Each structure stands twice: as C-alpha cells, then as structure tokens.
Tab-separated table of C-alpha atoms and ligand atoms in Angstrom:
chain	number	residue	atom	x	y	z
A	1	MET	CA	176.555	87.712	159.945
A	2	GLY	CA	174.844	88.419	156.708
A	3	ARG	CA	171.581	89.175	158.403
A	4	ARG	CA	172.986	91.344	160.884
A	5	TYR	CA	174.884	93.261	158.564
A	6	TYR	CA	171.811	94.042	156.538
A	7	SER	CA	169.643	94.989	159.631
A	8	GLN	CA	172.384	97.330	160.847
A	9	HIS	CA	172.821	98.520	157.236
A	10	SER	CA	169.057	99.484	156.882
A	11	LEU	CA	168.777	100.795	160.460
A	12	ARG	CA	171.626	103.044	159.953
A	13	ARG	CA	170.484	104.428	156.489
A	14	ILE	CA	166.935	105.415	156.921
A	15	PRO	CA	166.459	107.039	160.226
A	16	ARG	CA	169.904	108.747	160.233
A	17	HIS	CA	169.139	110.504	156.818
A	18	PRO	CA	168.088	113.829	158.535
A	19	VAL	CA	165.765	115.070	155.766
A	20	LEU	CA	164.036	111.800	155.529
A	21	ARG	CA	163.654	111.386	159.208
A	22	PHE	CA	162.157	114.757	159.338
A	23	LEU	CA	159.861	114.140	156.627
A	24	LEU	CA	158.765	110.717	158.332
A	25	ILE	CA	158.042	112.279	161.620
A	26	LEU	CA	156.045	114.957	159.883
A	27	LEU	CA	153.982	112.560	157.991
A	28	PHE	CA	153.306	110.608	161.197
A	29	ILE	CA	152.223	113.549	163.208
A	30	TRP	CA	150.016	114.909	160.256
A	31	ASP	CA	148.514	111.472	159.849
A	32	THR	CA	147.918	111.009	163.629
A	33	LEU	CA	146.159	114.578	163.716
A	34	HIS	CA	144.103	113.707	160.683
A	35	ILE	CA	142.902	110.449	162.338
A	36	LEU	CA	142.180	112.142	165.619
A	37	GLY	CA	140.147	114.803	163.784
A	38	ILE	CA	137.981	112.290	162.190
A	39	HIS	CA	137.512	110.431	165.433
A	40	TRP	CA	136.308	113.712	167.101
A	41	ALA	CA	134.109	114.505	164.319
A	42	GLN	CA	132.486	111.156	164.710
A	43	THR	CA	132.077	111.669	168.440
A	44	ALA	CA	130.428	115.150	167.801
A	45	SER	CA	128.175	113.771	165.138
A	46	ARG	CA	126.994	111.075	167.500
A	47	GLN	CA	126.288	113.745	170.149
A	48	SER	CA	124.271	115.863	167.836
A	49	PRO	CA	120.672	116.552	168.808
A	50	PRO	CA	117.904	114.416	167.472
A	51	PRO	CA	116.210	115.569	164.268
A	52	PRO	CA	113.212	117.861	164.416
A	53	ARG	CA	109.723	116.631	164.164
A	54	ASN	CA	108.368	116.768	160.834
A	55	THR	CA	106.369	119.745	159.609
A	56	ARG	CA	106.248	118.619	155.796
A	57	ARG	CA	103.739	116.922	153.814
A	58	ILE	CA	105.293	113.782	152.394
A	59	TYR	CA	104.402	111.483	149.622
A	60	ILE	CA	105.760	107.999	150.233
A	61	ALA	CA	106.504	106.108	147.228
A	62	THR	CA	107.706	102.453	147.204
A	63	GLN	CA	107.817	99.367	144.941
A	64	HIS	CA	107.895	95.593	145.942
A	65	TRP	CA	108.864	92.503	144.223
A	66	ASN	CA	109.275	89.189	146.219
A	67	THR	CA	109.820	90.952	149.637
A	68	ALA	CA	107.000	88.959	151.657
A	69	ARG	CA	109.674	87.983	154.248
A	70	LEU	CA	111.101	91.462	154.781
A	71	LEU	CA	107.554	92.933	154.932
A	72	ARG	CA	106.363	90.740	157.665
A	73	ASP	CA	109.640	90.605	159.475
A	74	ARG	CA	110.293	94.415	159.683
A	75	TRP	CA	109.007	96.630	156.875
A	76	ASN	CA	105.310	96.730	157.608
A	77	ASP	CA	105.938	97.729	161.101
A	78	ALA	CA	108.667	100.273	160.260
A	79	LEU	CA	106.198	101.868	157.679
A	80	VAL	CA	103.468	102.062	160.253
A	81	ALA	CA	105.830	103.457	162.997
A	82	LEU	CA	107.088	106.030	160.250
A	83	VAL	CA	103.650	107.116	159.441
A	84	LYS	CA	102.797	107.640	163.100
A	85	GLU	CA	106.008	109.730	163.565
A	86	LEU	CA	105.208	111.866	160.448
A	87	GLY	CA	101.666	112.209	161.312
A	88	ALA	CA	98.987	110.282	159.444
A	89	GLU	CA	97.486	113.484	158.168
A	90	ASN	CA	100.823	114.450	156.757
A	91	VAL	CA	101.544	111.383	154.477
A	92	TYR	CA	100.298	109.541	151.492
A	93	VAL	CA	101.424	106.051	150.782
A	94	ALA	CA	101.749	104.779	147.288
A	95	ILE	CA	102.782	101.248	146.785
A	96	TYR	CA	103.206	99.379	143.436
A	97	GLU	CA	103.827	95.637	143.450
A	98	SER	CA	103.784	93.382	140.399
A	99	GLY	CA	104.524	89.804	139.569
A	100	SER	CA	105.933	88.504	142.910
A	101	TYR	CA	106.009	84.820	143.152
A	102	ASP	CA	106.157	84.728	146.996
A	103	ASP	CA	103.319	86.114	149.186
A	104	THR	CA	104.350	89.847	148.720
A	105	LYS	CA	100.596	90.426	148.048
A	106	GLY	CA	99.387	89.093	151.192
A	107	ALA	CA	101.964	90.939	153.197
A	108	LEU	CA	100.897	94.083	151.532
A	109	ARG	CA	97.122	93.378	152.198
A	110	GLU	CA	98.083	93.201	155.858
A	111	LEU	CA	99.891	96.601	155.639
A	112	ASP	CA	96.789	97.958	153.923
A	113	THR	CA	94.689	96.948	157.062
A	114	ALA	CA	97.106	98.331	159.423
A	115	LEU	CA	97.311	101.691	157.480
A	116	GLY	CA	93.402	101.653	157.204
A	117	GLN	CA	93.125	101.734	161.008
A	118	LEU	CA	95.326	104.798	161.157
A	119	GLU	CA	93.202	106.403	158.324
A	120	VAL	CA	96.207	106.926	156.245
A	121	LYS	CA	95.412	108.008	152.662
A	122	ARG	CA	96.990	105.367	150.295
A	123	HIS	CA	97.089	103.713	146.895
A	124	ILE	CA	98.298	100.127	146.693
A	125	VAL	CA	98.549	98.366	143.429
A	126	LEU	CA	98.896	94.539	143.535
A	127	SER	CA	99.258	93.594	139.762
A	128	ASP	CA	99.419	90.014	138.518
A	129	VAL	CA	101.591	90.957	135.443
A	130	SER	CA	104.584	88.743	135.802
A	131	HIS	CA	108.150	89.065	134.380
A	132	LYS	CA	107.126	86.180	132.172
A	133	ASP	CA	104.328	88.124	130.761
A	134	GLU	CA	106.578	91.071	130.191
A	135	ILE	CA	109.249	89.243	128.240
A	136	THR	CA	106.899	87.236	126.163
A	137	LYS	CA	105.074	90.437	124.875
A	138	GLN	CA	105.571	91.541	121.350
A	139	PRO	CA	108.906	93.653	121.221
A	140	THR	CA	107.834	97.353	120.849
A	141	ASP	CA	110.165	100.276	119.630
A	142	HIS	CA	110.860	101.124	123.255
A	143	GLY	CA	112.799	99.257	126.014
A	144	TRP	CA	114.057	96.331	123.955
A	145	VAL	CA	117.659	95.656	122.964
A	146	LYS	CA	119.499	93.341	120.632
A	147	THR	CA	121.808	91.345	122.837
A	148	PRO	CA	125.377	90.188	121.705
A	149	SER	CA	123.934	86.685	120.993
A	150	GLY	CA	121.346	88.332	118.556
A	151	GLU	CA	118.172	87.796	120.422
A	152	THR	CA	115.809	90.637	121.306
A	153	ALA	CA	115.359	91.276	124.911
A	154	LEU	CA	113.530	93.314	127.314
A	155	ARG	CA	115.757	95.808	128.966
A	156	ARG	CA	115.881	95.866	132.800
A	157	ILE	CA	116.128	99.619	133.290
A	158	PRO	CA	113.360	101.045	131.159
A	159	PHE	CA	111.158	98.215	132.673
A	160	LEU	CA	112.020	99.433	136.218
A	161	ALA	CA	111.672	103.184	135.143
A	162	ASN	CA	108.081	102.348	133.970
A	163	LEU	CA	107.196	100.872	137.420
A	164	ARG	CA	108.549	103.868	139.260
A	165	ASN	CA	106.793	106.266	137.086
A	166	GLN	CA	103.508	104.709	137.925
A	167	LEU	CA	103.938	105.982	141.305
A	168	LEU	CA	104.694	109.436	139.880
A	169	ASP	CA	101.399	109.257	137.820
A	170	THR	CA	99.564	108.777	141.191
A	171	LEU	CA	101.388	111.896	142.407
A	172	GLN	CA	100.422	113.947	139.435
A	173	GLU	CA	96.628	112.844	139.830
A	174	LEU	CA	96.565	114.001	143.459
A	175	HIS	CA	98.184	117.189	142.453
A	176	SER	CA	95.583	117.864	139.854
A	177	GLN	CA	92.849	117.317	142.441
A	178	GLY	CA	94.569	119.811	144.742
A	179	HIS	CA	96.472	117.499	147.141
A	180	GLU	CA	99.883	119.071	147.599
A	181	PHE	CA	103.101	117.642	149.038
A	182	ASP	CA	106.678	119.078	149.996
A	183	ASN	CA	108.545	115.981	149.525
A	184	ILE	CA	108.612	112.599	147.845
A	185	LEU	CA	110.246	109.784	149.818
A	186	PHE	CA	111.339	106.734	147.811
A	187	LEU	CA	111.678	103.538	150.042
A	188	ASN	CA	113.457	100.492	148.902
A	189	ASP	CA	113.052	97.104	150.739
A	190	VAL	CA	115.184	98.090	153.463
A	191	VAL	CA	115.016	98.098	157.173
A	192	PHE	CA	114.840	101.594	158.671
A	193	THR	CA	113.567	103.457	161.884
A	194	PRO	CA	111.464	106.642	161.886
A	195	GLU	CA	114.449	108.507	163.180
A	196	ASP	CA	116.601	107.519	160.028
A	197	VAL	CA	113.832	108.973	157.923
A	198	LEU	CA	113.535	112.237	159.983
A	199	ARG	CA	117.489	112.544	159.602
A	200	LEU	CA	117.197	111.905	155.945
A	201	ILE	CA	114.453	114.579	155.377
A	202	ASN	CA	116.455	117.153	157.438
A	203	THR	CA	119.790	116.572	155.649
A	204	ASN	CA	121.709	119.699	154.982
A	205	GLY	CA	118.951	121.640	156.861
A	206	GLY	CA	116.349	120.377	154.538
A	207	ASP	CA	117.771	122.039	151.347
A	208	TYR	CA	118.514	119.573	148.692
A	209	ALA	CA	117.572	118.397	145.116
A	210	ALA	CA	117.872	114.835	146.720
A	211	ALA	CA	119.084	113.247	150.080
A	212	CYS	CA	119.982	109.456	150.165
A	213	SER	CA	120.573	107.223	152.853
A	214	LEU	CA	123.427	104.537	152.775
A	215	ASP	CA	122.558	100.981	152.195
A	216	PHE	CA	124.223	97.728	153.303
A	217	SER	CA	123.696	94.126	152.334
A	218	ASN	CA	127.096	92.539	152.690
A	219	LEU	CA	128.738	94.127	155.657
A	220	PRO	CA	130.895	96.310	155.880
A	221	HIS	CA	130.190	96.969	152.231
A	222	PHE	CA	127.636	99.287	151.079
A	223	TYR	CA	125.285	97.925	148.395
A	224	ASP	CA	124.268	100.101	145.444
A	225	THR	CA	127.367	101.098	143.381
A	226	PHE	CA	125.235	101.300	140.254
A	227	ALA	CA	123.721	104.603	141.180
A	228	LEU	CA	126.369	106.163	143.409
A	229	ARG	CA	128.759	108.777	141.883
A	230	ASP	CA	131.182	111.065	143.898
A	231	SER	CA	131.167	114.885	143.461
A	232	GLN	CA	133.320	114.571	140.307
A	233	GLY	CA	130.996	111.810	138.773
A	234	HIS	CA	133.453	108.895	139.614
A	235	GLU	CA	132.317	105.543	141.107
A	236	ALA	CA	133.207	104.864	144.723
A	237	VAL	CA	136.720	103.929	144.994
A	238	MET	CA	135.956	101.326	147.583
A	239	GLN	CA	132.733	99.679	149.174
A	240	THR	CA	133.876	100.446	152.709
A	241	TRP	CA	134.255	103.645	154.780
A	242	PRO	CA	135.319	106.419	153.487
A	243	TYR	CA	134.095	105.141	149.979
A	244	PHE	CA	134.914	108.099	147.782
A	245	ARG	CA	137.727	109.102	145.309
A	246	SER	CA	136.964	112.918	144.961
A	247	TYR	CA	138.137	115.274	147.763
A	248	THR	CA	134.843	117.001	148.265
A	249	SER	CA	132.895	113.761	148.907
A	250	ARG	CA	135.607	112.120	150.998
A	251	TYR	CA	136.093	115.115	153.202
A	252	ALA	CA	132.269	115.347	153.940
A	253	THR	CA	132.203	111.550	154.529
A	254	GLU	CA	135.189	111.752	157.030
A	255	HIS	CA	133.541	114.622	158.993
A	256	PHE	CA	130.039	112.759	159.093
A	257	LEU	CA	128.646	115.785	156.908
A	258	PRO	CA	126.048	115.509	154.147
A	259	VAL	CA	128.235	114.264	151.395
A	260	PRO	CA	127.866	116.281	147.942
A	261	VAL	CA	127.539	113.687	145.172
A	262	THR	CA	126.435	113.664	141.525
A	263	SER	CA	124.209	110.701	142.208
A	264	CYS	CA	123.130	108.352	144.935
A	265	TRP	CA	120.088	105.962	145.420
A	266	ASN	CA	120.996	103.828	148.376
A	267	GLY	CA	117.943	102.532	150.138
A	268	MET	CA	115.950	105.610	150.814
A	269	VAL	CA	115.839	108.954	148.927
A	270	ALA	CA	114.003	112.287	149.684
A	271	MET	CA	113.346	114.669	146.940
A	272	PRO	CA	111.359	117.974	146.617
A	273	VAL	CA	108.019	117.074	144.550
A	274	ALA	CA	108.128	120.344	142.474
A	275	PRO	CA	110.491	118.987	139.483
A	276	PHE	CA	107.951	116.040	139.092
A	277	LEU	CA	105.031	118.321	138.716
A	278	SER	CA	106.534	120.935	136.550
A	279	LYS	CA	105.514	121.853	132.849
A	280	THR	CA	108.016	119.044	131.535
A	281	PRO	CA	107.774	116.763	134.416
A	282	LEU	CA	110.801	114.837	135.627
A	283	ARG	CA	110.403	111.081	135.178
A	284	PHE	CA	112.426	107.977	135.581
A	285	ARG	CA	113.842	106.621	132.258
A	286	GLY	CA	116.540	104.413	130.737
A	287	ILE	CA	119.279	105.526	128.328
A	288	PRO	CA	118.053	105.229	124.651
A	289	ASP	CA	117.851	101.818	123.231
A	290	SER	CA	120.215	102.770	120.361
A	291	LEU	CA	122.919	103.759	122.929
A	292	GLY	CA	122.307	100.485	125.024
A	293	GLU	CA	123.121	98.548	121.851
A	294	TYR	CA	126.640	99.789	122.386
A	295	HIS	CA	126.645	97.551	125.529
A	296	LEU	CA	126.093	100.459	127.954
A	297	GLU	CA	123.683	100.841	130.769
A	298	GLY	CA	122.966	103.569	133.437
A	299	SER	CA	120.600	103.268	136.423
A	300	GLU	CA	117.263	105.063	136.254
A	301	CYS	CA	117.984	106.075	139.665
A	302	CYS	CA	121.225	107.917	138.469
A	303	LEU	CA	119.831	109.234	135.321
A	304	ILE	CA	116.910	110.863	137.426
A	305	HIS	CA	119.606	113.167	139.076
A	306	ALA	CA	121.159	113.924	135.654
A	307	ASP	CA	117.727	115.099	134.479
A	308	ASN	CA	116.622	116.930	137.538
A	309	PRO	CA	116.979	120.829	136.960
A	310	LEU	CA	117.369	121.155	140.946
A	311	SER	CA	120.394	118.985	141.069
A	312	PRO	CA	122.947	121.630	140.116
A	313	VAL	CA	121.016	124.211	142.106
A	314	ASN	CA	120.349	122.545	145.486
A	315	GLY	CA	122.712	119.589	145.294
A	316	VAL	CA	122.415	115.907	145.617
A	317	PHE	CA	123.565	114.612	149.016
A	318	LEU	CA	124.310	111.316	150.644
A	319	ASN	CA	123.738	111.427	154.409
A	320	PRO	CA	126.425	108.920	155.696
A	321	VAL	CA	124.824	108.699	159.118
A	322	VAL	CA	121.524	107.404	157.786
A	323	ARG	CA	122.397	103.708	157.264
A	324	VAL	CA	119.908	101.040	156.265
A	325	GLY	CA	119.979	97.306	155.700
A	326	TYR	CA	118.380	94.906	153.327
A	327	ASN	CA	117.163	92.620	156.080
A	328	GLY	CA	116.729	92.594	159.827
A	329	THR	CA	120.055	90.791	160.541
A	330	ILE	CA	122.049	93.158	158.548
A	331	PHE	CA	120.351	96.246	160.147
A	332	ASP	CA	120.836	94.962	163.565
A	333	THR	CA	124.619	94.085	162.999
A	334	LEU	CA	125.132	97.305	161.406
A	335	HIS	CA	123.823	99.229	164.529
A	336	SER	CA	125.946	97.134	166.929
A	337	GLN	CA	129.076	96.151	165.553
A	338	TYR	CA	129.584	98.794	162.812
A	339	GLU	CA	127.979	101.672	164.824
A	340	VAL	CA	131.170	103.283	165.773
A	341	LEU	CA	134.450	103.502	163.879
A	342	SER	CA	137.568	102.735	166.198
A	343	MET	CA	140.727	104.762	165.588
A	344	LEU	CA	142.172	101.470	164.015
A	345	ASP	CA	139.193	101.356	161.560
A	346	ILE	CA	139.590	104.966	160.778
A	347	TRP	CA	143.277	104.584	160.106
A	348	LYS	CA	142.820	101.493	158.123
A	349	GLY	CA	139.960	103.091	156.101
A	350	VAL	CA	142.002	106.199	155.301
A	351	TRP	CA	145.138	104.345	154.175
A	352	LYS	CA	143.313	101.868	152.044
A	353	ASN	CA	141.474	104.664	150.565
A	354	ARG	CA	144.933	106.593	149.799
A	355	VAL	CA	146.462	103.405	148.332
A	356	LEU	CA	143.499	102.732	146.216
A	357	ARG	CA	143.393	106.311	144.829
A	358	TRP	CA	147.118	106.365	144.111
A	359	ALA	CA	147.345	102.962	142.702
A	360	THR	CA	144.106	102.849	140.426
A	361	THR	CA	142.615	105.286	138.100
A	362	PRO	CA	139.032	105.277	136.659
A	363	VAL	CA	140.484	106.872	133.419
A	364	PHE	CA	140.465	103.767	131.329
A	365	LYS	CA	137.024	102.473	132.345
A	366	GLU	CA	135.500	105.761	131.846
A	367	TRP	CA	137.325	106.176	128.521
A	368	VAL	CA	135.837	103.035	127.262
A	369	VAL	CA	132.350	104.395	127.916
A	370	ARG	CA	133.071	107.767	126.471
A	371	ARG	CA	134.266	106.398	123.248
A	372	ARG	CA	131.103	104.353	122.749
A	373	VAL	CA	128.931	107.371	123.630
A	374	GLN	CA	130.901	109.392	121.062
A	375	LYS	CA	130.426	106.707	118.398
A	376	TRP	CA	126.661	106.641	119.241
A	377	ARG	CA	126.369	110.431	118.965
A	378	GLN	CA	127.952	110.298	115.558
A	379	ASN	CA	125.407	107.913	114.299
A	380	HIS	CA	122.301	109.305	116.138
A	381	ALA	CA	122.781	113.167	116.217
A	382	PRO	CA	121.127	115.270	117.517
A	383	GLU	CA	120.327	112.861	120.175
A	384	ASP	CA	122.396	113.331	123.545
A	385	GLU	CA	122.774	111.649	126.803
A	386	PRO	CA	123.105	114.036	129.744
A	387	GLY	CA	123.672	111.323	132.039
A	388	GLY	CA	127.179	110.146	130.843
A	389	PHE	CA	128.514	109.656	134.418
A	390	CYS	CA	125.856	107.114	135.037
A	391	LEU	CA	126.972	104.857	132.234
A	392	ILE	CA	128.818	101.544	132.749
A	393	ASN	CA	130.011	98.731	130.463
A	394	GLU	CA	126.992	96.484	131.089
A	395	MET	CA	123.791	95.140	129.459
A	396	GLN	CA	120.864	94.142	131.776
A	397	VAL	CA	117.861	92.223	130.547
A	398	LEU	CA	114.818	90.630	132.269
A	399	TYR	CA	114.255	87.058	132.363
A	400	GLU	CA	111.443	85.083	133.938
A	401	LYS	CA	112.731	84.872	137.544
A	402	GLY	CA	114.634	88.249	137.651
A	403	TRP	CA	117.306	89.770	135.514
A	404	ARG	CA	120.862	89.046	134.386
A	405	HIS	CA	123.711	90.434	132.581
A	406	VAL	CA	124.427	89.831	128.973
B	1	NAG	C1	120.168	88.758	155.697
B	1	NAG	O1	121.074	88.618	154.555
B	1	NAG	C2	122.238	88.040	154.926
B	1	NAG	C3	123.260	88.314	153.819
B	1	NAG	O2	122.463	88.354	152.535
B	1	NAG	C4	122.012	86.593	155.163
B	1	NAG	O3	123.135	85.990	155.455
B	1	NAG	C5	120.967	86.524	156.331
B	1	NAG	O4	120.624	85.193	156.602
B	1	NAG	C6	119.786	87.190	156.069
B	1	NAG	N1	118.919	87.190	157.260
B	1	NAG	C7	117.589	87.247	157.194
B	1	NAG	C8	116.785	87.293	158.431
B	1	NAG	O5	116.929	87.108	156.044
C-alpha cells in the first residue's frame, strides 16, 4: 500500500503541475534539437571535401626519445608518405634524438636512408648525451630547482625547451643561408596520415598562429592535458568529447569546427615560421626557476603560445577532426570504433559536460596558482610571467630513466 501511495503521489504531482510540465517538455524539445544539430554537423563535417594539396614550404621539426618501436612500426613510413604528399622539394626534415636506451638511433638511421632515396633535405642529430649525463652535471644558474626535500634537481621543462630550441636553431641557420619556409610542423611520437597533416595545415583556411591536432593514448580520453587551455584559459573540463568548459571552445567542438583555444599541443602542431625568425625570435622556455620554487610548473608547449605575438592576432586553434594516436593500435581503434559519435554518445557527452561544468569550478585550483605567482612577483619584481594560464601546481624533475613529480 505504502509503495503504491508514493508512486501515485509522485506521478500526480510532477506532470500535473502545468508550469513544470511545460518547462520539462520545452527542455526535452530543446535538448533533442541541440543533439540533432550536433549530429548533423558531424555528418556535414564528414562529407566535407578532402583538404587541398600542399603549396607551402614546410619545415618539419621532431624530437625522439625511446621511440624505436613506434618508428619501425608506423612513424618512419608515415613520415616518408607525408614527404611524398607534401613534395620532397617543399620540405626540410629536422630530427633531434638524444639519450635513448632502446634502438631509436638505429630506427632513425633507417629513416635517414629512406629520406636520402627521396633526396629530402634534412638534418638528423643522434646525440649520446643521456639523462644521467644531464642530471650529474654541475648545477648551473638556469634550469635547476630546489625540491621540497632540499635536493637540487634538473627541471624537466627547461631541459625539453632546450632540446626543442636546437631544432629552431637549425631553422634560423637555414634562414640565414637564404632557405625560406612558410610553416613549421612539430610532430610528436604519434601515428598520423598525410591527409591528417594536410587538414591540420589547412585549419581555419590556413590562417592561424598555431593549429593543433588532438592526441589519444588511453581511449576515449585525449592525452595532453598539460598544454591544452580553452578560450578562457581554463583546463579541459573532461578528457572525452566535448572536452571544454568555455562556451566558445565547446560550441566549435560540437560543430566540428576549428576550436579557438589559448593553448594546445596535442600530437602535431603547425605554426607560421615568421615569429621564430623575428628580431626577438620566439623560443621555447620554462617558467623562471625562482617561480618554479613555489611548486609551480608550465609546459614549454603552452608558454610558447603565451609568448607568441601572433597568438592574439591570428588565434590558436585545435582541429578536432585531426586525431592522432600514440601507437598503431590506438590509432586504428580511434579510426574504427571512435570514428563517428552516435546520438547516444553525443547525448552522454553533452550532459556529462553540463553536469561537470555546473558541479565543479576551476576557481580554487586557479586561485592557488595565482596567489603563488603574486607572492613570487612581490619578491622578484620586475620579473613577470605572461603564461599564467599555463601554470599548474606541480614540480617536474628529470631522473635517469625519465622524469617524475616531486
Ligand atoms: C598501444 O598503447 C596501448 C595503451 O598504452 C597498449 O595497451 C597497447 O598494447 C599498445 N600497442 C602497441 C602496438 O604498442
């Protein structure tokens, strides 16, 4: 009897309340139209014509560490196919490898041979300097930090920034010899197709300060949260579609359009070369060591957008239809199982995103960071950090076999 009373009671109360009933129906209709709209946008995006052939001169910059398996499995072939698609005469390939303890060097030598047969201009550095060599050096006044336990350790980010900058030095040298390029294409250790790169280069009609792909390692979650910030500078609210908190970034994602973001570095990135060759050339960097002491860190791949004078002019875009994976299995699964979002996937994603946005706030996390930056500024004026939105509450240092949080 009791159960019956309750069910009748609740059935009678909610739908019979005319205003509430009207609002619920309205919400249902609006939500259904919203989801249908997204589904149509996805269909339209999938029927869009293939990207145009390449007409640009492209400097391909890439860095490898312990990637022998990926290189032999997919990457070397992907790069050769890419060079053929872009035109061997339009590209320059710069590769920097150091300290791998698998056979990355051997795999890169195989690539060197293959590129040689295509007469591709290239510069491949295979360095024997290992992490161990780096961390046992005498600490200098740049790139080292005192950890909470009191030891002085080599910071991961300035170390990586240095490696990336070596690739830019080669670009600068070529420029001084009269070799010009339109774009620089940074490739991570990801699986990609030539068409992915063509689409990336053509993001937003080719007009951008930077255009990034979206990277996957643990499906269906995207990988690089460290460098991705939405149009308002917030971290992604979720690692699955539609990812973003800010309206602008979310709207574009849901319509499969280039997504305006403040920073991204998810697998592949295309940028105009001009800022890297200007009078005050753009370079990768870490945050100052003195700021790092406050237990803060920011990715060199986020700070580069904060420093790039073109970012506010031309915009940084994530291209959500260019999706790459960190190995062959992930890439293949991504492009079979996860190729198309069903209506149910869309509904789930949209609602999960809403609930997370309503139930969580980045305010406290960002406040902790801001307060530390303020304290640092008081003690280190006039130094400043323009990449505030890149910062997170972490300290990352190198060790012999990789890197770790402290
Ligand atoms: C690819 O990565 C996934 C997840 O890290 C792993 O489970 C899988 O075995 C890897 N596959 C290959 C071919 O390395």
